[in-house]
Amino acid sequence: MVEDSDNLKDSGSPRTRTETPVRRKNRFINAVLSYLTGPRFLVYASCALSIWGDRMWHFAMSVFLIELYGHNLLLTAVFGLVVAGSVLVFGALIGDWIDRKPRNKVAHASLFIQNSSVTACCVVLMLVFSYKTEMEQMWHGWFTVFCYAVVIILADLANLASTALTITIQKDWIVVITGENRGQLAGMNAAIRRMDQVINIFAPLSVGQVMTWASNVIGCGFILGWNLISLLVEFIFLSRVYQLVPPLAVKPQQNKDILNLQMCQVSRVQKENNLPPTLTTFITIETQASIFSSGAMKCMMCERKMHRMLCTCRDGWKAYYRQSVFLAGLGLAFLYTTVLGFDCITTGYAYTQGISGSLLSILMALSAFSGLMGTILFTKLRKRYGLAVTGIVSSLLHVSCLMLCVFSVFAPGSPFDLGCAASANCRSQLFSHGSMLVILSLQGTSSRKFSNFNMNLFIGSTISQYDDSPESSPDYVRMESWSVVMKKVMCSLVCLWSFDLTVTQLLQENIPESERGIVNGVQSSMNYLMDLVHFIMVILAPQPQQFGLLVIISLLFVITGHVMYFIYAKK
């Protein structure tokens, strides 16, 4: 009997060995299917579609505005100011709306507004490109101006909705999805940033090829079709994530101070209008306006709504100031005031130094690769030393790289000359024919957060024309200075992205859930404000000979931002 049992065991062992690989394969397949249908992958896919659409649209929009206005910078400048100013003004209101409404409704509304605005804008652009000659003859040309205004308004609305969607998904949803696991939160932040850097290269390239080999009208149709498909897919994915993660359906209760303020407003309306207490105890001001629809009441309601919006903005900035990570967020905003982020300003300076367009495109790709390396540096440092120390190390490395950029200002071949500002010849070049060069930033501001800001602005970089002397000819310009600048900027981008991810996770971990939307909205406003300062600096000192001065000023802003973070880390 013992031998029989042994024989049975021996005969069964091969079957067991043959079944083990099958079971292992089944487990692998089930694990892959579980991941592909899980919330993390669906968030990644939704973010990838959204980022791809944003990159294509911002690049194409800049090109379209140039084409519409006869290769003039006026429309692009107006568009940039409108976009930056709107986020600066409405950032707190957007954040407050995110905090007050259910998460699924905020995500779906932002997604629908963004894609529908882009779709409508593409339709208007297709009509303008197709019938531009006929439109210029209508209303003495004012109909064309009206179409331009509609395009800018729709594009600005799409940018505001994109800002709301970025705050909702990347600053709120992924925090809820990862729960208390800070390692998973860091991993998701780094993964989304890696996708952003890779898409930064290929998305503008894809739509650019369509516009080059076909036409601007076909390019508009391509973007329109992408947005319609992306809208449907993202809506399905986000809805599924909302179902798979029950905590997303739970929103924190509103602040008691807000509720008390609303009750005080109701009581004041009751006294001013001699309303019965039973009517105003449990009804809102909006309901009273529908009951007492007199002209005076409507005027008063409009005034109160404006007052409430101003109070919301004020309370949002106060809430931002109260946060324990206020200095870290403010320090990050100060890093936006720099010309050393390899954005359109940096590429414009490189162009003035005789760098070819093909080499600039390679440098753009390398800047995206630097962003990828920054995400790897962040994950390694955070895992080994913690989040706060990661920010300190990234700050020190970032400042060190930029210090070398300042030294390169005085290197041989540098055009740095402060005396150019007082030169009559240089001043005349500002307005001379052909002195304005449109710098097409294929990837937007590569050192900028594009949750946040996805702003892709064409900047007119004023390039001084060369005179007939051999010393001022392009062949005479030596490349030592700009090559040092570019190398150190590439290195600094690695540290910058690591620091950016550090502050982003600090904001995610330390901001209360009830104020997450409004605080991140104010943070976006601060980023845009400091970005505007950096563009104003370039407007005041547009000559390549003055770029060295901008580098020095940028370093001061960067050091100030990092000092703010050091103060936060010390506390």
Tab-separated table of N, CA and C in Angstrom, residues 428-552:
chain	number	residue	atom	x	y	z
A	428	SER	N	17.111	102.051	-32.061
A	428	SER	CA	16.456	102.102	-33.367
A	428	SER	C	16.180	100.725	-33.914
A	429	GLN	N	17.004	99.739	-33.539
A	429	GLN	CA	16.797	98.390	-34.021
A	429	GLN	C	15.525	97.780	-33.464
A	430	LEU	N	15.042	98.310	-32.364
A	430	LEU	CA	13.837	97.772	-31.767
A	430	LEU	C	12.650	97.924	-32.687
A	431	PHE	N	12.641	98.974	-33.492
A	431	PHE	CA	11.512	99.243	-34.368
A	431	PHE	C	11.859	99.083	-35.846
A	432	SER	N	13.066	98.644	-36.147
A	432	SER	CA	13.452	98.517	-37.540
A	432	SER	C	12.762	97.331	-38.189
A	433	HIS	N	12.759	97.369	-39.520
A	433	HIS	CA	12.074	96.325	-40.282
A	433	HIS	C	12.762	94.982	-40.060
A	434	GLY	N	11.967	93.983	-39.733
A	434	GLY	CA	12.488	92.631	-39.562
A	434	GLY	C	13.130	92.393	-38.220
A	435	SER	N	12.982	93.300	-37.279
A	435	SER	CA	13.646	93.116	-35.992
A	435	SER	C	12.866	92.229	-35.044
A	436	MET	N	11.627	91.916	-35.385
A	436	MET	CA	10.821	91.056	-34.531
A	436	MET	C	10.822	89.652	-35.094
A	437	LEU	N	11.255	88.712	-34.288
A	437	LEU	CA	11.282	87.313	-34.707
A	437	LEU	C	10.310	86.523	-33.871
A	438	VAL	N	9.443	85.768	-34.507
A	438	VAL	CA	8.475	84.958	-33.785
A	438	VAL	C	9.133	83.650	-33.402
A	439	ILE	N	9.213	83.413	-32.131
A	439	ILE	CA	9.806	82.184	-31.639
A	439	ILE	C	8.691	81.197	-31.340
A	440	LEU	N	8.621	80.134	-32.098
A	440	LEU	CA	7.572	79.131	-31.909
A	440	LEU	C	8.046	78.152	-30.860
A	441	SER	N	7.426	78.187	-29.717
A	441	SER	CA	7.800	77.272	-28.642
A	441	SER	C	6.997	75.991	-28.791
A	442	LEU	N	7.593	74.954	-29.381
A	442	LEU	CA	6.857	73.730	-29.702
A	442	LEU	C	6.346	73.044	-28.453
A	443	GLN	N	7.032	73.220	-27.360
A	443	GLN	CA	6.666	72.475	-26.171
A	443	GLN	C	6.169	73.379	-25.066
A	444	GLY	N	5.808	74.588	-25.364
A	444	GLY	CA	5.368	75.501	-24.316
A	444	GLY	C	6.552	75.892	-23.464
A	445	THR	N	6.284	76.288	-22.250
A	445	THR	CA	7.337	76.628	-21.323
A	445	THR	C	7.768	75.349	-20.649
A	446	SER	N	8.893	74.801	-21.082
A	446	SER	CA	9.282	73.459	-20.662
A	446	SER	C	9.611	73.391	-19.185
A	447	SER	N	9.919	74.501	-18.545
A	447	SER	CA	10.184	74.459	-17.121
A	447	SER	C	8.947	74.774	-16.304
A	448	ARG	N	7.810	74.948	-17.003
A	448	ARG	CA	6.579	75.297	-16.306
A	448	ARG	C	5.773	74.058	-15.991
A	449	LYS	N	4.868	74.160	-15.009
A	449	LYS	CA	3.971	73.081	-14.689
A	449	LYS	C	2.812	73.159	-15.653
A	450	PHE	N	2.608	72.341	-16.494
A	450	PHE	CA	1.506	72.528	-17.372
A	450	PHE	C	0.245	71.849	-16.952
A	451	SER	N	0.111	71.425	-15.134
A	451	SER	CA	-1.439	71.252	-14.398
A	451	SER	C	-1.595	72.023	-14.291
A	452	ASN	N	-0.599	72.206	-14.444
A	452	ASN	CA	-1.333	73.078	-13.767
A	452	ASN	C	-1.850	73.993	-14.881
A	453	PHE	N	-0.423	74.763	-15.771
A	453	PHE	CA	-0.463	75.918	-16.654
A	453	PHE	C	-0.239	75.419	-18.010
A	454	ASN	N	-0.773	75.016	-18.422
A	454	ASN	CA	-0.440	74.626	-19.727
A	454	ASN	C	-0.509	75.805	-20.625
A	455	MET	N	0.255	76.956	-20.529
A	455	MET	CA	0.255	78.178	-21.345
A	455	MET	C	1.367	78.071	-22.391
A	456	ASN	N	1.022	78.129	-23.675
A	456	ASN	CA	1.994	78.080	-24.768
A	456	ASN	C	1.911	79.405	-25.520
A	457	LEU	N	2.807	80.307	-25.207
A	457	LEU	CA	2.708	81.681	-25.699
A	457	LEU	C	3.845	81.986	-26.658
A	458	PHE	N	3.497	82.602	-27.740
A	458	PHE	CA	4.521	83.049	-28.664
A	458	PHE	C	5.081	84.367	-28.131
A	459	ILE	N	6.360	84.450	-28.126
A	459	ILE	CA	7.003	85.664	-27.647
A	459	ILE	C	7.793	86.280	-28.797
A	460	GLY	N	7.620	87.558	-28.968
A	460	GLY	CA	8.424	88.258	-29.962
A	460	GLY	C	9.755	88.607	-29.353
A	461	SER	N	10.759	87.928	-29.743
A	461	SER	CA	12.089	88.188	-29.222
A	461	SER	C	12.779	89.178	-30.152
A	462	THR	N	13.090	90.328	-29.654
A	462	THR	CA	13.697	91.363	-30.481
A	462	THR	C	15.156	91.021	-30.728
A	463	ILE	N	15.488	90.946	-31.986
A	463	ILE	CA	16.845	90.563	-32.364
A	463	ILE	C	17.508	91.742	-33.053
A	464	SER	N	18.607	92.140	-32.525
A	464	SER	CA	19.314	93.256	-33.153
A	464	SER	C	19.909	92.799	-34.467
A	465	GLN	N	19.782	93.653	-35.469
A	465	GLN	CA	20.319	93.326	-36.776
A	465	GLN	C	21.813	93.620	-36.805
A	466	TYR	N	22.470	92.792	-37.581
A	466	TYR	CA	23.913	92.942	-37.668
A	466	TYR	C	24.259	94.064	-38.640
A	467	ASP	N	25.264	94.827	-38.292
A	467	ASP	CA	25.735	95.831	-39.227
A	467	ASP	C	26.783	95.216	-40.156
A	468	ASP	N	27.423	96.024	-40.910
A	468	ASP	CA	28.332	95.525	-41.931
A	468	ASP	C	29.720	95.195	-41.400
A	469	SER	N	30.003	95.527	-40.158
A	469	SER	CA	31.336	95.262	-39.632
A	469	SER	C	31.518	93.779	-39.388
A	470	PRO	N	32.705	93.239	-39.593
A	470	PRO	CA	32.914	91.807	-39.414
A	470	PRO	C	32.752	91.381	-37.963
A	471	GLU	N	32.981	92.311	-37.026
A	471	GLU	CA	32.858	91.921	-35.617
A	471	GLU	C	31.418	91.586	-35.248
A	472	SER	N	30.443	92.167	-35.960
A	472	SER	CA	29.045	91.945	-35.599
A	472	SER	C	28.367	90.918	-36.493
A	473	SER	N	29.092	90.323	-37.428
A	473	SER	CA	28.491	89.324	-38.308
A	473	SER	C	28.257	88.037	-37.549
A	474	PRO	N	27.297	87.188	-37.977
A	474	PRO	CA	27.026	85.931	-37.279
A	474	PRO	C	28.229	85.008	-37.240
A	475	ASP	N	29.079	85.033	-38.298
A	475	ASP	CA	30.228	84.129	-38.320
A	475	ASP	C	31.247	84.477	-37.242
A	476	TYR	N	31.215	85.743	-36.806
A	476	TYR	CA	32.193	86.182	-35.813
A	476	TYR	C	31.804	85.760	-34.402
A	477	VAL	N	30.497	85.516	-34.202
A	477	VAL	CA	30.025	85.193	-32.859
A	477	VAL	C	30.546	83.838	-32.439
A	478	ARG	N	31.222	83.774	-31.352
A	478	ARG	CA	31.766	82.518	-30.855
A	478	ARG	C	30.738	81.830	-29.971
A	479	MET	N	30.838	80.503	-29.901
A	479	MET	CA	29.789	79.700	-29.294
A	479	MET	C	30.084	79.265	-27.864
A	480	GLU	N	31.207	79.740	-27.303
A	480	GLU	CA	31.524	79.254	-25.961
A	480	GLU	C	30.444	79.627	-24.953
A	481	SER	N	29.965	80.854	-25.030
A	481	SER	CA	29.032	81.347	-24.025
A	481	SER	C	27.705	80.608	-24.064
A	482	TRP	N	27.078	80.549	-25.246
A	482	TRP	CA	25.759	79.927	-25.308
A	482	TRP	C	25.830	78.434	-25.047
A	483	SER	N	26.934	77.780	-25.455
A	483	SER	CA	27.047	76.350	-25.206
A	483	SER	C	27.103	76.051	-23.721
A	484	VAL	N	27.810	76.897	-22.958
A	484	VAL	CA	27.840	76.719	-21.503
A	484	VAL	C	26.463	76.950	-20.916
A	485	VAL	N	25.758	77.977	-21.420
A	485	VAL	CA	24.414	78.262	-20.922
A	485	VAL	C	23.500	77.073	-21.161
A	486	MET	N	23.511	76.528	-22.375
A	486	MET	CA	22.613	75.429	-22.699
A	486	MET	C	22.930	74.182	-21.887
A	487	LYS	N	24.180	73.871	-21.722
A	487	LYS	CA	24.549	72.687	-20.945
A	487	LYS	C	24.081	72.815	-19.506
A	488	LYS	N	24.294	73.974	-18.912
A	488	LYS	CA	23.912	74.145	-17.515
A	488	LYS	C	22.396	74.248	-17.348
A	489	VAL	N	21.718	74.809	-18.357
A	489	VAL	CA	20.257	74.842	-18.301
A	489	VAL	C	19.702	73.431	-18.340
A	490	MET	N	20.280	72.571	-19.181
A	490	MET	CA	19.835	71.181	-19.243
A	490	MET	C	20.011	70.490	-17.895
A	491	CYS	N	21.151	70.707	-17.278
A	491	CYS	CA	21.392	70.106	-15.960
A	491	CYS	C	20.452	70.679	-14.911
A	492	SER	N	20.199	71.982	-14.998
A	492	SER	CA	19.327	72.602	-14.002
A	492	SER	C	17.890	72.117	-14.124
A	493	LEU	N	17.463	71.739	-15.346
A	493	LEU	CA	16.097	71.241	-15.518
A	493	LEU	C	15.873	69.938	-14.765
A	494	VAL	N	16.896	69.111	-14.680
A	494	VAL	CA	16.774	67.866	-13.910
A	494	VAL	C	16.450	68.189	-12.449
A	495	CYS	N	17.203	69.117	-11.884
A	495	CYS	CA	16.980	69.503	-10.478
A	495	CYS	C	15.664	70.254	-10.314
A	496	LEU	N	15.305	71.065	-11.320
A	496	LEU	CA	14.071	71.835	-11.239
A	496	LEU	C	12.854	70.924	-11.181
A	497	TRP	N	12.822	69.913	-12.054
A	497	TRP	CA	11.671	69.011	-12.048
A	497	TRP	C	11.601	68.203	-10.761
A	498	SER	N	12.755	67.836	-10.217
A	498	SER	CA	12.764	67.129	-8.934
A	498	SER	C	12.196	68.016	-7.831
A	499	PHE	N	12.603	69.277	-7.816
A	499	PHE	CA	12.071	70.210	-6.822
A	499	PHE	C	10.582	70.460	-7.040
A	500	ASP	N	10.177	70.565	-8.296
A	500	ASP	CA	8.761	70.786	-8.619
A	500	ASP	C	7.898	69.644	-8.089
A	501	LEU	N	8.335	68.400	-8.297
A	501	LEU	CA	7.579	67.250	-7.798
A	501	LEU	C	7.562	67.216	-6.280
A	502	THR	N	8.651	67.659	-5.664
A	502	THR	CA	8.702	67.688	-4.197
A	502	THR	C	7.647	68.637	-3.639
A	503	VAL	N	7.598	69.855	-4.143
A	503	VAL	CA	6.628	70.833	-3.648
A	503	VAL	C	5.208	70.390	-3.987
A	504	THR	N	5.023	69.805	-5.164
A	504	THR	CA	3.692	69.320	-5.538
A	504	THR	C	3.175	68.307	-4.535
A	505	GLN	N	4.022	67.343	-4.138
A	505	GLN	CA	3.577	66.338	-3.172
A	505	GLN	C	3.405	66.939	-1.786
A	506	LEU	N	4.229	67.920	-1.427
A	506	LEU	CA	4.031	68.587	-0.134
A	506	LEU	C	2.666	69.270	-0.086
A	507	LEU	N	2.273	69.909	-1.168
A	507	LEU	CA	0.955	70.535	-1.217
A	507	LEU	C	-0.147	69.487	-1.138
A	508	GLN	N	0.039	68.367	-1.803
A	508	GLN	CA	-0.977	67.313	-1.776
A	508	GLN	C	-1.146	66.727	-0.383
A	509	GLU	N	-0.044	66.569	0.328
A	509	GLU	CA	-0.095	65.895	1.628
A	509	GLU	C	-0.552	66.806	2.760
A	510	ASN	N	-0.286	68.094	2.652
A	510	ASN	CA	-0.495	68.978	3.797
A	510	ASN	C	-1.713	69.888	3.681
A	511	ILE	N	-2.279	70.043	2.504
A	511	ILE	CA	-3.466	70.888	2.373
A	511	ILE	C	-4.693	70.098	2.801
A	512	PRO	N	-5.533	70.630	3.677
A	512	PRO	CA	-6.758	69.921	4.062
A	512	PRO	C	-7.643	69.640	2.861
A	513	GLU	N	-8.345	68.518	2.911
A	513	GLU	CA	-9.165	68.116	1.778
A	513	GLU	C	-10.246	69.137	1.467
A	514	SER	N	-10.759	69.803	2.485
A	514	SER	CA	-11.821	70.779	2.266
A	514	SER	C	-11.333	72.037	1.561
A	515	GLU	N	-10.006	72.299	1.576
A	515	GLU	CA	-9.444	73.498	0.952
A	515	GLU	C	-8.502	73.165	-0.194
A	516	ARG	N	-8.479	71.927	-0.623
A	516	ARG	CA	-7.518	71.490	-1.633
A	516	ARG	C	-7.728	72.219	-2.959
A	517	GLY	N	-8.965	72.423	-3.334
A	517	GLY	CA	-9.247	73.069	-4.613
A	517	GLY	C	-8.875	74.532	-4.616
A	518	ILE	N	-9.319	75.276	-3.621
A	518	ILE	CA	-9.111	76.721	-3.628
A	518	ILE	C	-7.638	77.078	-3.429
A	519	VAL	N	-6.920	76.293	-2.610
A	519	VAL	CA	-5.506	76.580	-2.394
A	519	VAL	C	-4.707	76.300	-3.664
A	520	ASN	N	-4.997	75.200	-4.338
A	520	ASN	CA	-4.306	74.914	-5.591
A	520	ASN	C	-4.689	75.910	-6.685
A	521	GLY	N	-5.921	76.417	-6.638
A	521	GLY	CA	-6.300	77.469	-7.572
A	521	GLY	C	-5.495	78.735	-7.363
A	522	VAL	N	-5.287	79.113	-6.108
A	522	VAL	CA	-4.466	80.287	-5.812
A	522	VAL	C	-3.010	80.030	-6.191
A	523	GLN	N	-2.543	78.796	-5.996
A	523	GLN	CA	-1.178	78.459	-6.402
A	523	GLN	C	-1.006	78.629	-7.909
A	524	SER	N	-1.995	78.227	-8.687
A	524	SER	CA	-1.943	78.443	-10.135
A	524	SER	C	-1.907	79.930	-10.465
A	525	SER	N	-2.683	80.725	-9.731
A	525	SER	CA	-2.664	82.172	-9.941
A	525	SER	C	-1.285	82.753	-9.658
A	526	MET	N	-0.658	82.295	-8.583
A	526	MET	CA	0.683	82.777	-8.255
A	526	MET	C	1.685	82.402	-9.350
A	527	ASN	N	1.564	81.178	-9.867
A	527	ASN	CA	2.476	80.751	-10.929
A	527	ASN	C	2.340	81.642	-12.159
A	528	TYR	N	1.105	81.942	-12.524
A	528	TYR	CA	0.880	82.797	-13.685
A	528	TYR	C	1.367	84.224	-13.426
A	529	LEU	N	1.192	84.701	-12.201
A	529	LEU	CA	1.636	86.052	-11.871
A	529	LEU	C	3.144	86.185	-12.028
A	530	MET	N	3.882	85.234	-11.476
A	530	MET	CA	5.334	85.299	-11.576
A	530	MET	C	5.801	85.048	-13.006
A	531	ASP	N	5.051	84.261	-13.754
A	531	ASP	CA	5.388	84.055	-15.163
A	531	ASP	C	5.220	85.351	-15.961
A	532	LEU	N	4.181	86.117	-15.628
A	532	LEU	CA	3.992	87.415	-16.268
A	532	LEU	C	5.149	88.364	-15.955
A	533	VAL	N	5.641	88.308	-14.728
A	533	VAL	CA	6.784	89.152	-14.361
A	533	VAL	C	7.985	88.820	-15.238
A	534	HIS	N	8.178	87.548	-15.509
A	534	HIS	CA	9.324	87.139	-16.327
A	534	HIS	C	9.186	87.631	-17.768
A	535	PHE	N	7.965	87.672	-18.296
A	535	PHE	CA	7.766	88.197	-19.639
A	535	PHE	C	7.912	89.721	-19.659
A	536	ILE	N	7.476	90.371	-18.604
A	536	ILE	CA	7.651	91.824	-18.516
A	536	ILE	C	9.136	92.177	-18.489
A	537	MET	N	9.926	91.369	-17.796
A	537	MET	CA	11.374	91.590	-17.787
A	537	MET	C	11.942	91.565	-19.204
A	538	VAL	N	11.483	90.620	-20.006
A	538	VAL	CA	11.987	90.509	-21.370
A	538	VAL	C	11.539	91.698	-22.216
A	539	ILE	N	10.318	92.176	-21.974
A	539	ILE	CA	9.838	93.343	-22.714
A	539	ILE	C	10.683	94.573	-22.394
A	540	LEU	N	11.081	94.710	-21.144
A	540	LEU	CA	11.877	95.863	-20.736
A	540	LEU	C	13.327	95.757	-21.198
A	541	ALA	N	13.828	94.534	-21.371
A	541	ALA	CA	15.208	94.338	-21.822
A	541	ALA	C	15.226	93.312	-22.942
A	542	PRO	N	14.794	93.697	-24.138
A	542	PRO	CA	14.603	92.717	-25.208
A	542	PRO	C	15.850	92.389	-26.021
A	543	GLN	N	16.914	93.187	-25.900
A	543	GLN	CA	18.080	92.995	-26.749
A	543	GLN	C	18.895	91.785	-26.299
A	544	PRO	N	19.481	91.033	-27.237
A	544	PRO	CA	20.364	89.926	-26.851
A	544	PRO	C	21.538	90.385	-25.992
A	545	GLN	N	21.999	91.628	-26.194
A	545	GLN	CA	23.089	92.142	-25.363
A	545	GLN	C	22.675	92.311	-23.905
A	546	GLN	N	21.372	92.365	-23.661
A	546	GLN	CA	20.863	92.532	-22.300
A	546	GLN	C	20.427	91.206	-21.667
A	547	PHE	N	20.581	90.111	-22.408
A	547	PHE	CA	20.131	88.822	-21.886
A	547	PHE	C	20.917	88.429	-20.633
A	548	GLY	N	22.174	88.796	-20.566
A	548	GLY	CA	22.961	88.490	-19.374
A	548	GLY	C	22.372	89.124	-18.129
A	549	LEU	N	21.846	90.348	-18.263
A	549	LEU	CA	21.204	91.001	-17.122
A	549	LEU	C	19.967	90.218	-16.680
A	550	LEU	N	19.203	89.705	-17.655
A	550	LEU	CA	18.029	88.892	-17.317
A	550	LEU	C	18.436	87.608	-16.613
A	551	VAL	N	19.573	87.049	-17.004
A	551	VAL	CA	20.066	85.836	-16.345
A	551	VAL	C	20.378	86.114	-14.878
A	552	ILE	N	21.025	87.243	-14.618
A	552	ILE	CA	21.382	87.594	-13.228
A	552	ILE	C	20.119	87.831	-12.398
